Amino acid sequence: MKAKGIALEIAEHSAANPDAQKPLRKRLFDHPLLVVKRKLLYRLLHPQAPRHPVPLTKPVLVVGSAPVSNPPVGFQRDAFTLFTVNGSQTVTARWGMGTPDATFLYVNQLDATKPNAVAVRAVLTGQETDLLWIVRAHRTMEELRCNIAAFNYRCRDLRTMTRHQRMALYEAVMGVPNFEMHLEEKFSTGITAVLYALHNGAPAVIITGIDPGSHGHVYNKLNIDRMHVGSDRATLLALLALGFPLYTSDPHVADSLGLPLWTGQARRCEVQ
């Protein structure tokens, strides 16, 4: 308990937005200390990977926001669990899929002024989801509820996933920790949703609109380069090698990554 108290004090001392930029000289000086602090906090806090409120007994469709996506073969809304990521709800709404079972929204999308974040809020305005996960949350629940209300987004259940909980999720599924110390180690919110579904026992996970080789986003025409390309690709390939029931409904992603194309039925998988 004493160790956890020390860890919490360290965390509170650095409670500012973890994505805020510092001067280059200070960043270079702080990096070794940051490595030690992040690893120490993670081990002392011993965070638990986030759990879904109910068992995932149906195949999970995770819809990302890459420009091209395809509904899976044989999709029937009551036979699948539906996860959306950031602004991808614009796709599922177009397909007539109704309210998502869960939405994963990166915290900076809530009020950042960058064009991509503004576009996310625009397409989510007036929409709703059953369960809303705020990823990499570093705000109080009251602040988050105010952020969401500001663009009239509604949810039945609001939950937060901290940086350390997301690290725990990665380790629980992949078997190795990822401290995200370098840009090439950071993974996307879409991969977070995939890991979450697998960790919570989904019998199959089908991705669409999650394509590390794509550019831009389906909800805007800014053609902004996608981040986390290398790490997302590596994670998807690792999940496939580990034997997880991971599929894509996008033929071009099946061709480029070697992921099995969803044909309406899960194959027999052996998780290593």
PDB file of C-alpha atoms in Angstrom:
ATOM      1  CA  MET A   1       0.000   0.000   0.000  1.00  0.00           C
ATOM      2  CA  LYS A   2       2.878   2.372   0.784  1.00  0.00           C
ATOM      3  CA  ALA A   3       4.429   1.707  -2.632  1.00  0.00           C
ATOM      4  CA  LYS A   4       1.134   2.412  -4.365  1.00  0.00           C
ATOM      5  CA  GLY A   5       0.790   5.646  -2.378  1.00  0.00           C
ATOM      6  CA  ILE A   6       4.237   6.756  -3.549  1.00  0.00           C
ATOM      7  CA  ALA A   7       3.317   5.895  -7.122  1.00  0.00           C
ATOM      8  CA  LEU A   8       0.109   7.900  -6.900  1.00  0.00           C
ATOM      9  CA  GLU A   9       2.045  10.906  -5.586  1.00  0.00           C
ATOM     10  CA  ILE A  10       4.401  10.679  -8.560  1.00  0.00           C
ATOM     11  CA  ALA A  11       1.464  10.396 -10.946  1.00  0.00           C
ATOM     12  CA  GLU A  12      -0.312  13.388  -9.399  1.00  0.00           C
ATOM     13  CA  HIS A  13       2.869  15.434  -9.615  1.00  0.00           C
ATOM     14  CA  SER A  14       2.805  14.947 -13.412  1.00  0.00           C
ATOM     15  CA  ALA A  15      -0.941  15.258 -13.882  1.00  0.00           C
ATOM     16  CA  ALA A  16      -0.679  17.702 -16.776  1.00  0.00           C
ATOM     17  CA  ASN A  17      -1.648  16.553 -20.248  1.00  0.00           C
ATOM     18  CA  PRO A  18       0.881  13.790 -21.068  1.00  0.00           C
ATOM     19  CA  ASP A  19       0.796  14.783 -24.735  1.00  0.00           C
ATOM     20  CA  ALA A  20       1.831  18.400 -24.117  1.00  0.00           C
ATOM     21  CA  GLN A  21       5.108  19.302 -25.806  1.00  0.00           C
ATOM     22  CA  LYS A  22       8.140  20.551 -23.866  1.00  0.00           C
ATOM     23  CA  PRO A  23      11.156  22.432 -25.243  1.00  0.00           C
ATOM     24  CA  LEU A  24      13.483  20.059 -27.127  1.00  0.00           C
ATOM     25  CA  ARG A  25      16.376  20.520 -24.707  1.00  0.00           C
ATOM     26  CA  LYS A  26      14.199  19.645 -21.719  1.00  0.00           C
ATOM     27  CA  ARG A  27      12.672  16.655 -23.519  1.00  0.00           C
ATOM     28  CA  LEU A  28      16.124  15.238 -24.262  1.00  0.00           C
ATOM     29  CA  PHE A  29      17.242  15.758 -20.665  1.00  0.00           C
ATOM     30  CA  ASP A  30      14.047  14.306 -19.200  1.00  0.00           C
ATOM     31  CA  HIS A  31      13.885  11.195 -21.399  1.00  0.00           C
ATOM     32  CA  PRO A  32      15.957   8.835 -19.196  1.00  0.00           C
ATOM     33  CA  LEU A  33      13.991   9.981 -16.156  1.00  0.00           C
ATOM     34  CA  LEU A  34      10.725   9.493 -18.010  1.00  0.00           C
ATOM     35  CA  VAL A  35      11.672   5.924 -18.902  1.00  0.00           C
ATOM     36  CA  VAL A  36      12.400   5.087 -15.268  1.00  0.00           C
ATOM     37  CA  LYS A  37       9.318   6.889 -13.955  1.00  0.00           C
ATOM     38  CA  ARG A  38       6.901   5.281 -16.402  1.00  0.00           C
ATOM     39  CA  LYS A  39       8.192   1.763 -15.780  1.00  0.00           C
ATOM     40  CA  LEU A  40       8.252   2.294 -12.020  1.00  0.00           C
ATOM     41  CA  LEU A  41       4.726   3.686 -11.932  1.00  0.00           C
ATOM     42  CA  TYR A  42       3.420   0.837 -14.043  1.00  0.00           C
ATOM     43  CA  ARG A  43       4.931  -1.822 -11.806  1.00  0.00           C
ATOM     44  CA  LEU A  44       3.993  -0.129  -8.533  1.00  0.00           C
ATOM     45  CA  LEU A  45       0.435   0.699  -9.508  1.00  0.00           C
ATOM     46  CA  HIS A  46      -0.094  -2.761 -11.023  1.00  0.00           C
ATOM     47  CA  PRO A  47      -3.029  -1.574 -13.170  1.00  0.00           C
ATOM     48  CA  GLN A  48      -5.637  -4.015 -14.393  1.00  0.00           C
ATOM     49  CA  ALA A  49      -6.632  -4.297 -18.027  1.00  0.00           C
ATOM     50  CA  PRO A  50     -10.136  -2.873 -18.585  1.00  0.00           C
ATOM     51  CA  ARG A  51     -13.059  -5.262 -18.544  1.00  0.00           C
ATOM     52  CA  HIS A  52     -16.254  -5.163 -20.574  1.00  0.00           C
ATOM     53  CA  PRO A  53     -19.360  -4.963 -18.365  1.00  0.00           C
ATOM     54  CA  VAL A  54     -20.877  -8.118 -19.903  1.00  0.00           C
ATOM     55  CA  PRO A  55     -19.343 -11.220 -21.518  1.00  0.00           C
ATOM     56  CA  LEU A  56     -18.559 -10.897 -25.222  1.00  0.00           C
ATOM     57  CA  THR A  57     -20.308 -13.951 -26.617  1.00  0.00           C
ATOM     58  CA  LYS A  58     -20.764 -12.733 -30.202  1.00  0.00           C
ATOM     59  CA  PRO A  59     -18.227 -11.845 -32.888  1.00  0.00           C
ATOM     60  CA  VAL A  60     -17.030  -8.273 -32.407  1.00  0.00           C
ATOM     61  CA  LEU A  61     -16.909  -5.900 -35.369  1.00  0.00           C
ATOM     62  CA  VAL A  62     -14.379  -3.109 -34.792  1.00  0.00           C
ATOM     63  CA  VAL A  63     -14.923  -0.252 -37.230  1.00  0.00           C
ATOM     64  CA  GLY A  64     -11.998   2.132 -37.680  1.00  0.00           C
ATOM     65  CA  SER A  65     -11.860   5.383 -39.585  1.00  0.00           C
ATOM     66  CA  ALA A  66      -9.632   4.551 -42.562  1.00  0.00           C
ATOM     67  CA  PRO A  67     -11.135   5.832 -45.838  1.00  0.00           C
ATOM     68  CA  VAL A  68     -12.217   2.375 -47.052  1.00  0.00           C
ATOM     69  CA  SER A  69     -14.311  -0.046 -45.009  1.00  0.00           C
ATOM     70  CA  ASN A  70     -16.703  -2.896 -45.755  1.00  0.00           C
ATOM     71  CA  PRO A  71     -19.457  -4.516 -43.694  1.00  0.00           C
ATOM     72  CA  PRO A  72     -18.578  -8.167 -43.000  1.00  0.00           C
ATOM     73  CA  VAL A  73     -20.185 -11.027 -44.874  1.00  0.00           C
ATOM     74  CA  GLY A  74     -23.371 -12.158 -43.174  1.00  0.00           C
ATOM     75  CA  PHE A  75     -23.577  -9.177 -40.849  1.00  0.00           C
ATOM     76  CA  GLN A  76     -26.763  -9.013 -38.796  1.00  0.00           C
ATOM     77  CA  ARG A  77     -26.846  -6.444 -36.051  1.00  0.00           C
ATOM     78  CA  ASP A  78     -28.231  -8.748 -33.374  1.00  0.00           C
ATOM     79  CA  ALA A  79     -25.586 -11.396 -34.130  1.00  0.00           C
ATOM     80  CA  PHE A  80     -22.570  -9.083 -33.638  1.00  0.00           C
ATOM     81  CA  THR A  81     -21.173  -6.761 -31.007  1.00  0.00           C
ATOM     82  CA  LEU A  82     -20.321  -3.391 -32.572  1.00  0.00           C
ATOM     83  CA  PHE A  83     -17.325  -1.253 -31.550  1.00  0.00           C
ATOM     84  CA  THR A  84     -16.594   2.119 -33.155  1.00  0.00           C
ATOM     85  CA  VAL A  85     -13.435   4.213 -32.913  1.00  0.00           C
ATOM     86  CA  ASN A  86     -13.294   8.020 -32.774  1.00  0.00           C
ATOM     87  CA  GLY A  87     -15.295   9.287 -35.769  1.00  0.00           C
ATOM     88  CA  SER A  88     -16.032   5.927 -37.406  1.00  0.00           C
ATOM     89  CA  GLN A  89     -19.619   6.050 -36.173  1.00  0.00           C
ATOM     90  CA  THR A  90     -20.309   8.036 -39.319  1.00  0.00           C
ATOM     91  CA  VAL A  91     -19.674   4.772 -41.233  1.00  0.00           C
ATOM     92  CA  THR A  92     -21.895   2.555 -39.086  1.00  0.00           C
ATOM     93  CA  ALA A  93     -24.655   5.172 -39.216  1.00  0.00           C
ATOM     94  CA  ARG A  94     -24.470   5.130 -43.003  1.00  0.00           C
ATOM     95  CA  TRP A  95     -24.755   1.359 -42.919  1.00  0.00           C
ATOM     96  CA  GLY A  96     -27.811   1.564 -40.653  1.00  0.00           C
ATOM     97  CA  MET A  97     -26.183  -0.389 -37.813  1.00  0.00           C
ATOM     98  CA  GLY A  98     -27.738   1.676 -35.036  1.00  0.00           C
ATOM     99  CA  THR A  99     -26.186   2.502 -31.671  1.00  0.00           C
ATOM    100  CA  PRO A 100     -22.725   1.001 -31.098  1.00  0.00           C
ATOM    101  CA  ASP A 101     -22.244  -1.300 -28.136  1.00  0.00           C
ATOM    102  CA  ALA A 102     -19.029   0.557 -27.314  1.00  0.00           C
ATOM    103  CA  THR A 103     -17.113   3.524 -28.660  1.00  0.00           C
ATOM    104  CA  PHE A 104     -13.418   4.216 -28.061  1.00  0.00           C
ATOM    105  CA  LEU A 105     -12.612   7.916 -28.129  1.00  0.00           C
ATOM    106  CA  TYR A 106      -9.112   9.293 -27.642  1.00  0.00           C
ATOM    107  CA  VAL A 107      -9.224  12.006 -24.996  1.00  0.00           C
ATOM    108  CA  ASN A 108      -7.773  14.756 -27.182  1.00  0.00           C
ATOM    109  CA  GLN A 109     -10.690  14.407 -29.608  1.00  0.00           C
ATOM    110  CA  LEU A 110     -12.944  15.937 -26.955  1.00  0.00           C
ATOM    111  CA  ASP A 111     -11.786  19.529 -27.213  1.00  0.00           C
ATOM    112  CA  ALA A 112      -8.589  19.824 -29.241  1.00  0.00           C
ATOM    113  CA  THR A 113      -8.597  22.516 -31.907  1.00  0.00           C
ATOM    114  CA  LYS A 114      -6.699  20.570 -34.568  1.00  0.00           C
ATOM    115  CA  PRO A 115      -8.778  20.015 -37.740  1.00  0.00           C
ATOM    116  CA  ASN A 116      -8.985  16.248 -37.255  1.00  0.00           C
ATOM    117  CA  ALA A 117     -10.388  16.539 -33.722  1.00  0.00           C
ATOM    118  CA  VAL A 118     -12.872  19.182 -34.862  1.00  0.00           C
ATOM    119  CA  ALA A 119     -14.021  16.818 -37.626  1.00  0.00           C
ATOM    120  CA  VAL A 120     -14.480  13.948 -35.147  1.00  0.00           C
ATOM    121  CA  ARG A 121     -16.728  16.041 -32.925  1.00  0.00           C
ATOM    122  CA  ALA A 122     -18.696  17.247 -35.941  1.00  0.00           C
ATOM    123  CA  VAL A 123     -19.644  13.730 -37.052  1.00  0.00           C
ATOM    124  CA  LEU A 124     -20.421  12.613 -33.487  1.00  0.00           C
ATOM    125  CA  THR A 125     -22.653  15.584 -32.684  1.00  0.00           C
ATOM    126  CA  GLY A 126     -26.125  14.390 -31.744  1.00  0.00           C
ATOM    127  CA  GLN A 127     -25.115  10.708 -31.825  1.00  0.00           C
ATOM    128  CA  GLU A 128     -25.069   8.171 -29.003  1.00  0.00           C
ATOM    129  CA  THR A 129     -23.334   5.001 -27.894  1.00  0.00           C
ATOM    130  CA  ASP A 130     -24.020   2.440 -25.215  1.00  0.00           C
ATOM    131  CA  LEU A 131     -20.581   2.396 -23.559  1.00  0.00           C
ATOM    132  CA  LEU A 132     -18.055   5.189 -24.081  1.00  0.00           C
ATOM    133  CA  TRP A 133     -14.405   4.549 -23.280  1.00  0.00           C
ATOM    134  CA  ILE A 134     -12.259   7.678 -23.075  1.00  0.00           C
ATOM    135  CA  VAL A 135      -8.774   6.442 -23.937  1.00  0.00           C
ATOM    136  CA  ARG A 136      -5.682   7.892 -22.233  1.00  0.00           C
ATOM    137  CA  ALA A 137      -7.981   9.878 -19.952  1.00  0.00           C
ATOM    138  CA  HIS A 138      -6.324  12.385 -17.632  1.00  0.00           C
ATOM    139  CA  ARG A 139      -9.419  14.324 -16.546  1.00  0.00           C
ATOM    140  CA  THR A 140     -12.129  13.947 -13.920  1.00  0.00           C
ATOM    141  CA  MET A 141     -15.436  12.323 -14.802  1.00  0.00           C
ATOM    142  CA  GLU A 142     -17.170  15.659 -14.336  1.00  0.00           C
ATOM    143  CA  GLU A 143     -14.820  17.298 -16.836  1.00  0.00           C
ATOM    144  CA  LEU A 144     -15.361  14.475 -19.321  1.00  0.00           C
ATOM    145  CA  ARG A 145     -19.145  14.706 -19.039  1.00  0.00           C
ATOM    146  CA  CYS A 146     -18.934  18.446 -19.732  1.00  0.00           C
ATOM    147  CA  ASN A 147     -16.666  17.801 -22.738  1.00  0.00           C
ATOM    148  CA  ILE A 148     -19.123  15.284 -24.192  1.00  0.00           C
ATOM    149  CA  ALA A 149     -22.167  17.438 -23.518  1.00  0.00           C
ATOM    150  CA  ALA A 150     -20.512  20.324 -25.370  1.00  0.00           C
ATOM    151  CA  PHE A 151     -21.050  18.527 -28.683  1.00  0.00           C
ATOM    152  CA  ASN A 152     -24.263  16.741 -27.650  1.00  0.00           C
ATOM    153  CA  TYR A 153     -22.866  13.206 -27.592  1.00  0.00           C
ATOM    154  CA  ARG A 154     -24.654  10.758 -25.332  1.00  0.00           C
ATOM    155  CA  CYS A 155     -23.769   7.470 -23.670  1.00  0.00           C
ATOM    156  CA  ARG A 156     -25.400   5.154 -21.171  1.00  0.00           C
ATOM    157  CA  ASP A 157     -22.119   4.254 -19.499  1.00  0.00           C
ATOM    158  CA  LEU A 158     -18.987   6.440 -19.392  1.00  0.00           C
ATOM    159  CA  ARG A 159     -15.649   4.883 -18.456  1.00  0.00           C
ATOM    160  CA  THR A 160     -12.016   5.921 -18.588  1.00  0.00           C
ATOM    161  CA  MET A 161      -8.936   4.013 -19.693  1.00  0.00           C
ATOM    162  CA  THR A 162      -5.731   5.502 -18.341  1.00  0.00           C
ATOM    163  CA  ARG A 163      -2.321   5.226 -19.975  1.00  0.00           C
ATOM    164  CA  HIS A 164      -1.349   2.548 -17.463  1.00  0.00           C
ATOM    165  CA  GLN A 165      -4.556   0.547 -17.970  1.00  0.00           C
ATOM    166  CA  ARG A 166      -3.935   0.599 -21.713  1.00  0.00           C
ATOM    167  CA  MET A 167      -0.389  -0.618 -21.108  1.00  0.00           C
ATOM    168  CA  ALA A 168      -1.834  -3.416 -18.956  1.00  0.00           C
ATOM    169  CA  LEU A 169      -4.269  -4.292 -21.748  1.00  0.00           C
ATOM    170  CA  TYR A 170      -1.421  -4.591 -24.237  1.00  0.00           C
ATOM    171  CA  GLU A 171       0.589  -6.812 -21.902  1.00  0.00           C
ATOM    172  CA  ALA A 172      -2.417  -8.993 -21.027  1.00  0.00           C
ATOM    173  CA  VAL A 173      -3.003  -9.831 -24.697  1.00  0.00           C
ATOM    174  CA  MET A 174       0.472  -9.681 -26.207  1.00  0.00           C
ATOM    175  CA  GLY A 175       2.343 -11.200 -23.280  1.00  0.00           C
ATOM    176  CA  VAL A 176       4.972  -8.434 -23.209  1.00  0.00           C
ATOM    177  CA  PRO A 177       4.792  -4.870 -21.882  1.00  0.00           C
ATOM    178  CA  ASN A 178       4.747  -1.815 -24.132  1.00  0.00           C
ATOM    179  CA  PHE A 179       5.747   1.361 -22.313  1.00  0.00           C
ATOM    180  CA  GLU A 180       5.274   3.512 -25.446  1.00  0.00           C
ATOM    181  CA  MET A 181       8.562   5.295 -24.881  1.00  0.00           C
ATOM    182  CA  HIS A 182       9.110   5.973 -28.578  1.00  0.00           C
ATOM    183  CA  LEU A 183       6.777   7.037 -31.381  1.00  0.00           C
ATOM    184  CA  GLU A 184       7.260   3.727 -33.182  1.00  0.00           C
ATOM    185  CA  GLU A 185       5.961   1.886 -30.092  1.00  0.00           C
ATOM    186  CA  LYS A 186       2.721   3.838 -29.759  1.00  0.00           C
ATOM    187  CA  PHE A 187      -0.430   2.160 -31.049  1.00  0.00           C
ATOM    188  CA  SER A 188      -3.726   3.593 -32.191  1.00  0.00           C
ATOM    189  CA  THR A 189      -7.126   3.794 -30.562  1.00  0.00           C
ATOM    190  CA  GLY A 190      -8.356   1.257 -33.131  1.00  0.00           C
ATOM    191  CA  ILE A 191      -5.750  -1.280 -31.986  1.00  0.00           C
ATOM    192  CA  THR A 192      -6.786  -0.502 -28.409  1.00  0.00           C
ATOM    193  CA  ALA A 193     -10.343  -1.577 -29.299  1.00  0.00           C
ATOM    194  CA  VAL A 194      -9.035  -4.784 -30.924  1.00  0.00           C
ATOM    195  CA  LEU A 195      -6.942  -5.674 -27.864  1.00  0.00           C
ATOM    196  CA  TYR A 196      -9.907  -4.901 -25.608  1.00  0.00           C
ATOM    197  CA  ALA A 197     -12.188  -7.248 -27.546  1.00  0.00           C
ATOM    198  CA  LEU A 198      -9.639 -10.077 -27.488  1.00  0.00           C
ATOM    199  CA  HIS A 199      -8.830  -9.600 -23.809  1.00  0.00           C
ATOM    200  CA  ASN A 200     -12.523  -9.794 -22.978  1.00  0.00           C
ATOM    201  CA  GLY A 201     -12.945 -13.126 -24.722  1.00  0.00           C
ATOM    202  CA  ALA A 202     -14.565 -12.256 -28.054  1.00  0.00           C
ATOM    203  CA  PRO A 203     -14.978 -15.474 -30.082  1.00  0.00           C
ATOM    204  CA  ALA A 204     -13.888 -13.557 -33.198  1.00  0.00           C
ATOM    205  CA  VAL A 205     -12.787  -9.998 -33.933  1.00  0.00           C
ATOM    206  CA  ILE A 206     -13.417  -8.596 -37.400  1.00  0.00           C
ATOM    207  CA  ILE A 207     -11.797  -5.287 -38.292  1.00  0.00           C
ATOM    208  CA  THR A 208     -12.799  -2.909 -41.035  1.00  0.00           C
ATOM    209  CA  GLY A 209     -11.446   0.567 -41.648  1.00  0.00           C
ATOM    210  CA  ILE A 210      -8.287  -0.378 -39.765  1.00  0.00           C
ATOM    211  CA  ASP A 211      -5.568  -0.275 -42.398  1.00  0.00           C
ATOM    212  CA  PRO A 212      -1.989   0.688 -41.469  1.00  0.00           C
ATOM    213  CA  GLY A 213      -1.262   1.342 -45.131  1.00  0.00           C
ATOM    214  CA  SER A 214      -3.973   3.974 -45.637  1.00  0.00           C
ATOM    215  CA  HIS A 215      -3.937   7.770 -45.632  1.00  0.00           C
ATOM    216  CA  GLY A 216      -6.612  10.124 -44.356  1.00  0.00           C
ATOM    217  CA  HIS A 217      -9.840   9.491 -42.485  1.00  0.00           C
ATOM    218  CA  VAL A 218     -13.319   8.611 -43.650  1.00  0.00           C
ATOM    219  CA  TYR A 219     -14.931  11.494 -41.767  1.00  0.00           C
ATOM    220  CA  ASN A 220     -12.977  14.318 -43.423  1.00  0.00           C
ATOM    221  CA  LYS A 221     -11.164  15.237 -46.648  1.00  0.00           C
ATOM    222  CA  LEU A 222      -7.985  16.534 -45.004  1.00  0.00           C
ATOM    223  CA  ASN A 223      -5.952  13.487 -46.088  1.00  0.00           C
ATOM    224  CA  ILE A 224      -3.896  13.691 -42.892  1.00  0.00           C
ATOM    225  CA  ASP A 225      -1.214  11.014 -42.585  1.00  0.00           C
ATOM    226  CA  ARG A 226      -2.229   8.299 -40.165  1.00  0.00           C
ATOM    227  CA  MET A 227      -0.122   7.873 -37.058  1.00  0.00           C
ATOM    228  CA  HIS A 228       1.110   4.599 -35.551  1.00  0.00           C
ATOM    229  CA  VAL A 229       1.406   2.923 -38.957  1.00  0.00           C
ATOM    230  CA  GLY A 230       4.377   0.713 -38.111  1.00  0.00           C
ATOM    231  CA  SER A 231       3.275  -0.256 -34.609  1.00  0.00           C
ATOM    232  CA  ASP A 232      -0.307  -1.008 -35.705  1.00  0.00           C
ATOM    233  CA  ARG A 233       0.934  -3.234 -38.510  1.00  0.00           C
ATOM    234  CA  ALA A 234       3.351  -5.047 -36.189  1.00  0.00           C
ATOM    235  CA  THR A 235       0.644  -5.575 -33.567  1.00  0.00           C
ATOM    236  CA  LEU A 236      -1.863  -6.996 -36.042  1.00  0.00           C
ATOM    237  CA  LEU A 237       0.732  -9.387 -37.459  1.00  0.00           C
ATOM    238  CA  ALA A 238       1.775 -10.441 -33.951  1.00  0.00           C
ATOM    239  CA  LEU A 239      -1.842 -11.153 -32.989  1.00  0.00           C
ATOM    240  CA  LEU A 240      -2.204 -13.281 -36.086  1.00  0.00           C
ATOM    241  CA  ALA A 241       1.010 -15.187 -35.288  1.00  0.00           C
ATOM    242  CA  LEU A 242      -0.188 -15.760 -31.712  1.00  0.00           C
ATOM    243  CA  GLY A 243      -3.294 -17.487 -33.065  1.00  0.00           C
ATOM    244  CA  PHE A 244      -5.978 -15.038 -32.018  1.00  0.00           C
ATOM    245  CA  PRO A 245      -9.306 -15.144 -33.939  1.00  0.00           C
ATOM    246  CA  LEU A 246      -8.620 -11.937 -35.844  1.00  0.00           C
ATOM    247  CA  TYR A 247     -10.122 -11.207 -39.262  1.00  0.00           C
ATOM    248  CA  THR A 248     -10.688  -8.338 -41.655  1.00  0.00           C
ATOM    249  CA  SER A 249     -13.656  -7.645 -43.904  1.00  0.00           C
ATOM    250  CA  ASP A 250     -11.497  -5.457 -46.163  1.00  0.00           C
ATOM    251  CA  PRO A 251     -10.032  -7.494 -49.060  1.00  0.00           C
ATOM    252  CA  HIS A 252      -7.161  -5.048 -49.617  1.00  0.00           C
ATOM    253  CA  VAL A 253      -6.101  -5.387 -45.960  1.00  0.00           C
ATOM    254  CA  ALA A 254      -6.279  -9.172 -46.208  1.00  0.00           C
ATOM    255  CA  ASP A 255      -3.974  -8.956 -49.232  1.00  0.00           C
ATOM    256  CA  SER A 256      -1.501  -6.489 -47.729  1.00  0.00           C
ATOM    257  CA  LEU A 257      -1.251  -7.930 -44.214  1.00  0.00           C
ATOM    258  CA  GLY A 258      -2.186 -11.557 -44.709  1.00  0.00           C
ATOM    259  CA  LEU A 259      -5.070 -11.367 -42.246  1.00  0.00           C
ATOM    260  CA  PRO A 260      -7.807 -13.901 -42.976  1.00  0.00           C
ATOM    261  CA  LEU A 261     -10.804 -12.433 -44.760  1.00  0.00           C
ATOM    262  CA  TRP A 262     -14.022 -12.902 -42.811  1.00  0.00           C
ATOM    263  CA  THR A 263     -16.285 -15.326 -44.667  1.00  0.00           C
ATOM    264  CA  GLY A 264     -19.071 -15.569 -42.100  1.00  0.00           C
ATOM    265  CA  GLN A 265     -17.599 -18.168 -39.786  1.00  0.00           C
ATOM    266  CA  ALA A 266     -14.654 -18.210 -37.387  1.00  0.00           C
ATOM    267  CA  ARG A 267     -11.827 -20.647 -38.026  1.00  0.00           C
ATOM    268  CA  ARG A 268     -10.407 -22.831 -35.304  1.00  0.00           C
ATOM    269  CA  CYS A 269      -7.724 -20.818 -33.484  1.00  0.00           C
ATOM    270  CA  GLU A 270      -5.030 -21.868 -31.075  1.00  0.00           C
ATOM    271  CA  VAL A 271      -3.685 -18.995 -28.999  1.00  0.00           C
ATOM    272  CA  GLN A 272       0.003 -19.572 -28.342  1.00  0.00           C
TER     273      GLN A 272
END
